Amino acid sequence: MAAQLPSTFTQRMKELLGTEYQQFADTYKETPYGGIRVNTLKITVEALRALTPLGLEPIPWCPTGFYTEEGARPGKHPYYHAGLYYIQEPSAMAPVELLGVEPGDRVLDLCAAPGGKSTQIAAKLQGEGLLISNDLHSERTKALAKNLELYGVRNGIVLNESPERIAAAFPGFFDKILIDAPCSGEGMFRKDEDMVRQWEPDTPAKYAAMQREILNSAAMALAPGGTLVYSTCTFSPEENEGSIATFLAAHPHFSVVPVGGTGSFAPGFGELAGTARLWPHKVKGEGHFMAVLRHDGTAKPGAEVDTADDVTLSAAARPRKGKAESGKSTVRRAENGRGKGGRPSGRDGGRGGQVSAEETALSAYRDWAREQLSPEPEGHPVLFGDHLYLSPLPQATLNGLKAVRPGWYLGQVRNGRFIPGHPLATALRPEESSRSLSLSSASGEAVSYLKGETLAIPEERLVVKPGSPLKGYVLVCIDGYSAGWGKWQDGMLKNEYPAGWRWT
């Protein structure tokens, strides 16, 4: 690497590692490892391995993760644009594997941007339960939302809030919480020279204070008996074992679930050997620290009754075993007829007299969905201006919070017409759309579509459900996996792939 490591950092690492220091220092002469993680919301591991031209080597701590060959460019393949995998640093895949997410869980990713770990959580939920992905920095939530949309996540919400406000809104609510904490980034020095330049001797102490506040907020939001995973990409003991020790001293209902010293994981230091570290001289990946914390299930004396059960997940987001509704209306009226910022979405908020904007929007959507979608997706409708979402939570639950994406974005209603959004397409399967088309990644037509070009498509290539007209919106797929919308008429496919997403 070109940037010179700070002398204070190297001296401390010598003290921490002793005789292993030289092995550690030699890793800075090596090229960082690249990796991808298969999106099992869309494709199985076996199917992707059979399809992709990439040379893949399994990552030991992540069953859906693979090392890519040096020089590989997985972002320059149509499969990336179809959301079949996420490009991620291999060590960064470890924390979510320790979280133990199961379909139906309520999960909070508290420091989520740009979304790698959130997409990993979403794949484990398999469309059941709830994922709230949050980041404090508004600019970073844009990339977070886009990655979740590309991945085809239906049961996710993106917030731009402080941890303490989320804890106040959702006390004792989440089964699992991930804190991929902001940190000094020492574990990424080999990969990111800017982090080396920004590092100062007092940087770890500054981040440690911030991390302990985040941990305290997470403890309030976790349900009794829940699991919290704390991770960083730094080597600093004060940000790692130090932050965990301080937290445990203040929260006696929590304990460490031992994971250190097994397989690829090295133990943490001192009394917190049950925490885990990934060292770049011991694994093929960058530096990481992880701690699994579990609540003992008891409530604090004098604590208020847990309000988690007062919040109703949509039927689509609840666990399916014995709980999903059947034969019910798939789109429910939004609570209180409220739109953006908690304001009424029509002149009278939907209370008698005039038809509210919400009712107009839902009617336009239903008319479109009856012709285009089978079955219609379930969820709580949320109208922001003229933009319609399906949320896994009732709209009132999010009142007062900054929601970047209150749910799955369906589309926009303009002049009484519903225009489907790109995220609606990326989360659909071909059999859910009245019309679909599969483009070949090998022939170049998939790249032409991703560039925004109009395509000549004969009608015999369309897959059309009986009774549906040929003309209309088509779910465009790449080798059978959804990528976006097109509009077909008279042998031509008008491209609806959004400009900001196009292949460059």
XYZ file of C-alpha atoms in Angstrom:
504
model
C 0.000 0.000 0.000
C 1.142 3.543 -0.741
C 0.003 5.264 2.467
C 2.374 5.003 5.402
C 0.871 3.370 8.495
C 0.852 5.688 11.544
C 3.704 4.918 13.926
C 1.356 4.990 16.956
C -0.803 2.352 15.268
C 2.098 0.061 14.353
C 3.560 0.282 17.854
C 0.253 -0.694 19.423
C -0.178 -3.589 17.001
C 3.280 -4.864 17.963
C 2.186 -4.837 21.602
C -1.085 -6.623 20.786
C 0.333 -9.287 18.474
C 3.836 -9.901 19.808
C 5.569 -12.548 17.704
C 2.735 -12.525 15.157
C 3.265 -8.892 14.266
C 5.526 -9.469 11.265
C 3.018 -11.863 9.697
C 0.378 -9.192 10.214
C 2.575 -6.435 8.727
C 3.332 -8.560 5.651
C -0.376 -8.615 4.727
C -0.121 -4.949 3.735
C 1.974 -6.054 0.751
C -0.857 -8.300 -0.458
C -3.852 -7.473 -2.641
C -7.134 -7.370 -0.682
C -9.557 -10.221 -1.352
C -12.790 -9.679 -3.250
C -16.034 -11.538 -2.773
C -19.667 -11.888 -3.760
C -22.652 -13.161 -1.784
C -25.492 -14.979 -3.528
C -28.935 -13.374 -3.281
C -31.050 -16.341 -2.220
C -34.184 -14.175 -2.472
C -33.784 -14.655 -6.221
C -31.550 -17.646 -6.914
C -30.041 -20.640 -5.127
C -26.326 -20.960 -4.539
C -26.200 -24.026 -6.766
C -28.051 -22.283 -9.618
C -25.785 -19.230 -9.548
C -22.630 -21.351 -9.503
C -23.929 -23.221 -12.536
C -24.740 -19.983 -14.396
C -21.923 -17.568 -13.595
C -18.657 -17.395 -15.540
C -16.896 -16.149 -12.396
C -14.388 -18.442 -10.716
C -15.692 -18.855 -7.170
C -14.107 -20.237 -3.980
C -16.282 -20.736 -0.852
C -15.813 -18.359 2.084
C -15.592 -20.524 5.250
C -17.837 -18.420 7.499
C -20.623 -17.653 4.991
C -22.412 -20.480 3.117
C -23.659 -18.048 0.457
C -20.345 -16.177 0.120
C -17.538 -16.753 -2.376
C -14.113 -15.310 -3.076
C -13.700 -13.958 -6.594
C -10.504 -14.272 -8.599
C -8.076 -11.363 -8.638
C -8.972 -9.048 -11.503
C -12.563 -10.283 -11.708
C -15.182 -7.592 -12.334
C -18.467 -9.024 -11.021
C -20.127 -5.602 -11.266
C -19.698 -5.728 -15.055
C -22.017 -8.665 -15.620
C -25.781 -8.551 -16.231
C -26.309 -10.878 -13.241
C -25.173 -8.094 -10.915
C -27.820 -5.779 -12.429
C -30.426 -8.508 -11.997
C -29.582 -8.544 -8.279
C -28.346 -12.143 -8.241
C -25.428 -11.322 -5.951
C -23.977 -8.576 -3.790
C -20.321 -7.563 -4.043
C -18.938 -7.586 -0.507
C -15.635 -7.782 1.334
C -15.390 -11.386 2.650
C -14.869 -10.592 6.358
C -17.887 -8.282 6.317
C -20.106 -11.324 5.699
C -19.336 -12.819 9.129
C -21.420 -10.694 11.575
C -24.821 -11.514 10.035
C -23.994 -15.230 10.111
C -23.581 -14.905 13.896
C -26.915 -13.083 14.294
C -28.926 -16.264 13.665
C -31.724 -14.635 11.649
C -34.742 -16.860 10.963
C -37.744 -16.215 8.679
C -40.367 -14.281 10.655
C -37.879 -12.402 12.876
C -38.127 -8.676 13.498
C -34.635 -7.388 12.728
C -33.014 -3.974 13.085
C -29.798 -3.106 11.221
C -28.937 0.027 13.120
C -25.931 1.357 11.142
C -26.823 -0.151 7.797
C -25.437 1.890 4.870
C -24.489 1.016 2.196
C -26.587 -2.114 2.742
C -24.383 -5.181 2.452
C -25.393 -6.642 5.784
C -29.037 -5.579 5.356
C -29.280 -7.488 2.075
C -27.730 -10.493 3.820
C -30.345 -10.269 6.601
C -33.146 -9.890 4.044
C -32.067 -13.072 2.287
C -32.221 -14.960 5.578
C -35.719 -13.611 6.307
C -36.929 -14.919 2.918
C -39.701 -12.328 2.767
C -41.126 -13.177 6.211
C -40.966 -10.900 9.245
C -39.530 -7.395 9.176
C -36.235 -5.658 8.446
C -35.674 -2.048 9.458
C -32.434 -0.692 8.017
C -31.265 2.611 9.447
C -28.436 5.031 8.937
C -27.871 8.360 10.633
C -26.365 9.985 7.519
C -29.025 10.960 4.981
C -26.699 10.811 1.961
C -25.721 7.239 2.774
C -29.346 6.101 2.959
C -29.662 6.617 -0.806
C -27.198 3.815 -1.529
C -28.796 1.731 1.224
C -32.264 2.025 -0.316
C -30.982 1.324 -3.830
C -29.157 -1.833 -2.777
C -32.233 -3.181 -1.001
C -34.319 -2.406 -4.084
C -31.849 -4.081 -6.439
C -31.877 -7.117 -4.164
C -35.667 -7.411 -4.404
C -36.478 -6.864 -0.712
C -40.229 -6.629 -0.061
C -40.377 -6.554 3.753
C -37.864 -3.788 4.432
C -38.108 -0.220 5.746
C -35.283 2.332 5.458
C -34.980 4.986 8.170
C -32.713 7.994 8.604
C -32.862 8.314 12.377
C -30.789 8.413 15.535
C -30.575 5.136 17.474
C -32.208 6.673 20.539
C -35.275 7.790 18.556
C -35.682 4.322 17.083
C -35.421 2.804 20.558
C -38.088 5.213 21.830
C -40.411 4.317 18.941
C -39.838 0.543 19.192
C -39.106 -0.371 22.836
C -38.537 -4.101 23.333
C -39.623 -4.790 19.748
C -36.822 -6.494 17.817
C -35.830 -10.156 18.012
C -32.411 -9.490 16.483
C -30.341 -6.308 16.226
C -27.128 -5.782 14.292
C -24.787 -2.928 15.170
C -22.064 -2.681 12.550
C -20.699 0.228 14.494
C -18.954 3.303 13.114
C -15.307 2.849 14.034
C -11.726 3.954 13.376
C -11.540 1.495 10.475
C -8.101 0.089 11.232
C -9.102 -3.269 9.788
C -9.639 -1.594 6.400
C -6.270 0.181 6.174
C -5.055 -2.271 3.518
C -8.187 -1.698 1.440
C -8.800 2.028 1.949
C -5.876 4.445 2.163
C -8.180 7.345 3.063
C -8.880 5.670 6.410
C -5.136 5.607 7.095
C -4.844 9.339 6.387
C -7.827 10.190 8.605
C -6.610 8.145 11.583
C -5.259 9.968 14.647
C -4.031 8.521 17.960
C -7.242 9.666 19.695
C -9.572 8.358 16.950
C -10.337 5.032 18.693
C -11.357 6.777 21.929
C -13.717 9.121 20.051
C -15.450 6.225 18.330
C -15.629 4.171 21.527
C -17.759 6.852 23.201
C -20.126 6.887 20.212
C -20.338 3.077 20.109
C -21.349 2.818 23.756
C -24.270 5.204 23.204
C -25.431 3.136 20.225
C -25.223 -0.076 22.271
C -27.333 1.473 25.034
C -30.046 2.452 22.539
C -30.032 -1.010 20.974
C -30.525 -2.597 24.396
C -33.776 -0.623 24.798
C -35.086 -1.762 21.397
C -34.260 -5.461 21.844
C -37.007 -7.828 22.971
C -36.408 -9.896 26.137
C -34.456 -12.984 25.137
C -33.303 -11.332 21.908
C -29.872 -11.394 20.295
C -27.624 -8.446 19.528
C -24.491 -8.694 17.380
C -21.931 -5.911 17.640
C -19.219 -5.667 15.004
C -16.475 -3.317 13.903
C -13.795 -3.309 11.221
C -11.065 -2.148 13.593
C -8.358 -3.747 15.760
C -8.597 -1.227 18.604
C -9.338 -2.969 21.954
C -11.076 0.120 23.360
C -13.591 0.031 20.479
C -14.000 -3.744 20.657
C -13.603 -5.592 23.951
C -13.616 -2.252 25.791
C -17.006 -1.182 24.426
C -18.495 -4.607 25.174
C -17.112 -4.707 28.730
C -18.559 -1.256 29.467
C -21.927 -2.317 28.057
C -22.073 -5.561 30.063
C -21.229 -3.744 33.284
C -24.212 -1.438 32.755
C -26.600 -4.135 31.460
C -26.579 -7.209 33.717
C -29.375 -8.878 31.717
C -26.947 -9.381 28.831
C -24.182 -11.935 28.435
C -21.717 -12.913 25.730
C -22.555 -15.969 23.635
C -19.088 -17.511 23.073
C -18.003 -17.709 19.446
C -14.292 -16.881 19.621
C -11.529 -19.365 18.848
C -13.560 -21.600 16.525
C -12.790 -22.236 12.870
C -11.735 -19.006 11.182
C -12.509 -16.911 14.258
C -9.748 -16.002 16.697
C -10.762 -15.293 20.317
C -11.112 -11.793 21.685
C -8.685 -10.490 24.287
C -8.721 -11.089 28.038
C -11.970 -11.851 29.822
C -13.864 -11.395 26.560
C -12.249 -14.341 24.778
C -15.769 -15.428 23.825
C -15.919 -12.545 21.353
C -14.331 -13.110 17.950
C -11.737 -11.522 15.726
C -10.796 -11.988 12.099
C -7.113 -11.233 11.532
C -5.828 -10.630 7.970
C -2.738 -12.791 8.597
C -4.950 -15.726 9.638
C -7.847 -15.522 7.145
C -8.399 -14.374 3.587
C -10.119 -11.126 4.481
C -9.777 -7.807 6.292
C -9.813 -7.183 10.051
C -13.077 -7.555 11.960
C -14.331 -7.864 15.531
C -17.650 -9.465 16.552
C -19.535 -10.004 19.788
C -22.792 -11.909 20.175
C -24.847 -10.646 23.133
C -28.038 -12.245 24.391
C -30.686 -10.855 26.698
C -31.660 -13.277 29.481
C -35.385 -12.777 28.888
C -36.222 -10.985 32.126
C -37.677 -7.484 32.230
C -36.037 -4.744 34.245
C -37.775 -3.968 37.565
C -40.404 -1.303 37.016
C -40.131 -1.523 33.233
C -43.210 -0.807 31.176
C -45.057 -3.663 29.542
C -43.444 -4.635 26.243
C -45.338 -2.922 23.435
C -44.051 -5.177 20.655
C -47.295 -7.128 20.344
C -49.253 -3.903 19.816
C -47.666 -3.555 16.368
C -49.266 -5.708 13.681
C -47.087 -6.953 10.859
C -48.756 -7.248 7.493
C -49.800 -10.764 6.543
C -46.995 -10.800 3.974
C -44.391 -10.031 6.622
C -45.553 -12.440 9.309
C -44.271 -15.989 9.562
C -46.263 -18.212 7.238
C -46.671 -21.238 9.478
C -50.254 -21.072 10.698
C -50.275 -17.270 10.716
C -50.653 -15.925 7.198
C -54.132 -14.837 6.222
C -55.758 -16.384 3.187
C -58.621 -15.207 1.055
C -58.368 -11.663 2.449
C -58.058 -8.408 0.557
C -54.427 -8.075 -0.431
C -54.229 -4.281 -0.144
C -55.484 -2.683 3.049
C -56.436 0.917 3.545
C -53.629 3.050 5.004
C -54.166 4.021 8.632
C -55.792 7.402 9.278
C -55.632 8.404 5.583
C -52.318 10.100 6.145
C -49.609 10.814 3.618
C -46.163 12.369 3.691
C -45.010 13.685 7.034
C -48.131 12.384 8.767
C -50.348 14.904 6.947
C -53.702 13.832 5.502
C -53.246 12.610 1.944
C -56.554 14.132 0.753
C -58.439 17.334 1.548
C -60.540 15.672 4.183
C -58.128 12.903 5.121
C -60.535 10.325 3.729
C -63.350 11.170 6.154
C -66.554 11.264 4.073
C -67.468 13.668 1.293
C -64.748 13.928 -1.306
C -62.647 10.941 -2.358
C -59.246 11.197 -0.741
C -55.968 11.160 -2.661
C -55.208 7.906 -0.892
C -58.390 6.257 -2.148
C -57.741 7.530 -5.683
C -54.188 6.185 -5.621
C -55.216 2.787 -4.264
C -57.992 2.480 -6.824
C -55.585 3.250 -9.671
C -53.085 0.741 -8.307
C -55.703 -1.973 -7.849
C -56.960 -1.513 -11.419
C -53.420 -1.908 -12.736
C -52.544 -4.814 -10.410
C -55.681 -6.779 -11.333
C -54.494 -6.875 -14.921
C -50.752 -7.196 -14.274
C -50.053 -9.071 -11.029
C -51.059 -12.478 -9.723
C -51.268 -12.679 -6.796
C -51.393 -9.061 -5.695
C -48.741 -8.383 -3.022
C -49.872 -7.926 0.583
C -48.978 -5.132 2.960
C -50.026 -1.857 4.566
C -50.363 0.833 1.854
C -48.492 4.067 2.524
C -48.904 7.114 0.299
C -46.110 9.735 0.253
C -47.293 12.498 -2.058
C -48.211 10.569 -5.200
C -45.815 7.683 -4.442
C -47.283 4.415 -3.196
C -45.554 1.843 -0.986
C -46.514 -1.421 0.686
C -45.144 -1.488 4.195
C -44.771 -4.453 6.553
C -45.878 -2.111 9.379
C -48.970 0.061 9.806
C -48.265 3.615 8.722
C -49.040 5.027 12.169
C -46.091 3.042 13.562
C -43.699 5.202 11.544
C -45.285 8.564 12.365
C -42.643 11.002 13.599
C -39.752 9.005 12.145
C -37.748 9.967 9.053
C -38.639 7.186 6.635
C -36.553 7.176 3.469
C -38.445 4.100 2.248
C -41.514 3.186 4.364
C -41.753 -0.141 2.560
C -41.649 -1.767 -0.865
C -41.986 0.958 -3.492
C -44.824 0.104 -5.868
C -44.933 3.165 -8.078
C -46.474 6.558 -8.726
C -50.007 7.722 -9.428
C -50.254 10.495 -12.008
C -53.495 11.903 -13.381
C -55.390 8.909 -12.039
C -53.028 6.380 -13.685
C -50.681 4.043 -11.862
C -47.091 3.900 -13.181
C -45.170 0.933 -11.758
C -41.824 1.627 -10.122
C -38.547 -0.154 -10.805
C -38.332 -1.669 -7.274
C -41.685 -3.354 -7.847
C -40.192 -5.168 -10.837
C -36.923 -6.188 -9.195
C -38.765 -7.967 -6.362
C -41.213 -9.869 -8.593
C -40.852 -13.376 -9.962
C -41.738 -13.988 -13.636
C -44.789 -16.069 -12.732
C -46.227 -13.146 -10.727
C -46.525 -10.916 -13.821
C -49.115 -11.280 -16.583
C -46.392 -10.720 -19.165
C -42.717 -11.553 -18.892
C -39.714 -11.784 -21.177
C -36.336 -13.414 -20.624
C -33.298 -11.805 -22.255
C -30.063 -13.700 -22.739
C -26.953 -12.556 -20.889
C -24.819 -14.328 -23.496
C -26.186 -12.691 -26.646
C -25.742 -9.059 -25.634
C -29.463 -8.230 -25.618
C -29.485 -8.098 -21.811
C -26.755 -5.438 -21.873
C -28.690 -3.527 -24.538
C -31.714 -3.490 -22.231
C -29.589 -2.399 -19.266
C -28.249 0.477 -21.374
C -31.813 1.705 -21.921
C -32.160 0.706 -25.580
C -35.427 -0.148 -27.343
C -35.521 -3.792 -28.453
C -37.303 -5.589 -31.290
C -39.071 -8.529 -29.634
C -41.423 -10.819 -31.600
C -44.609 -11.725 -29.754
C -43.722 -15.426 -29.580
C -40.934 -14.589 -27.131
C -43.352 -13.134 -24.588
C -44.703 -15.349 -21.845
C -48.313 -14.225 -21.472
C -50.863 -15.591 -19.028
C -54.119 -16.844 -20.575
C -56.623 -14.033 -20.965
C -54.009 -11.252 -20.767
C -53.464 -8.945 -23.752
C -50.059 -8.864 -25.471
C -49.805 -5.086 -25.232
C -48.696 -3.614 -21.912
C -46.084 -3.743 -19.208
C -43.666 -6.683 -19.399
C -41.496 -7.928 -16.557
C -38.089 -8.065 -18.233
C -35.807 -10.797 -16.928
C -32.186 -11.747 -17.530
C -31.838 -15.503 -17.998
C -35.137 -15.843 -16.131
C -34.429 -13.421 -13.238
C -36.271 -10.099 -12.948
C -34.412 -6.915 -13.855
C -37.025 -4.234 -14.669
C -39.988 -3.153 -16.769
C -40.579 -2.740 -20.464
C -43.720 -1.869 -22.479
C -44.446 -4.107 -25.464
C -46.481 -3.185 -28.509
C -46.392 -4.417 -32.116
C -43.073 -6.222 -31.866
C -41.184 -3.447 -30.034
C -40.180 -3.315 -26.373
C -40.054 0.238 -25.061
C -37.389 0.367 -22.382
C -38.506 1.361 -18.867
C -35.140 0.749 -17.151
C -34.441 3.885 -15.049
C -31.704 6.206 -16.280
C -29.910 6.314 -12.938
C -29.504 2.522 -12.892
C -28.256 2.014 -16.447
C -25.177 0.121 -17.554
C -22.219 2.468 -18.088
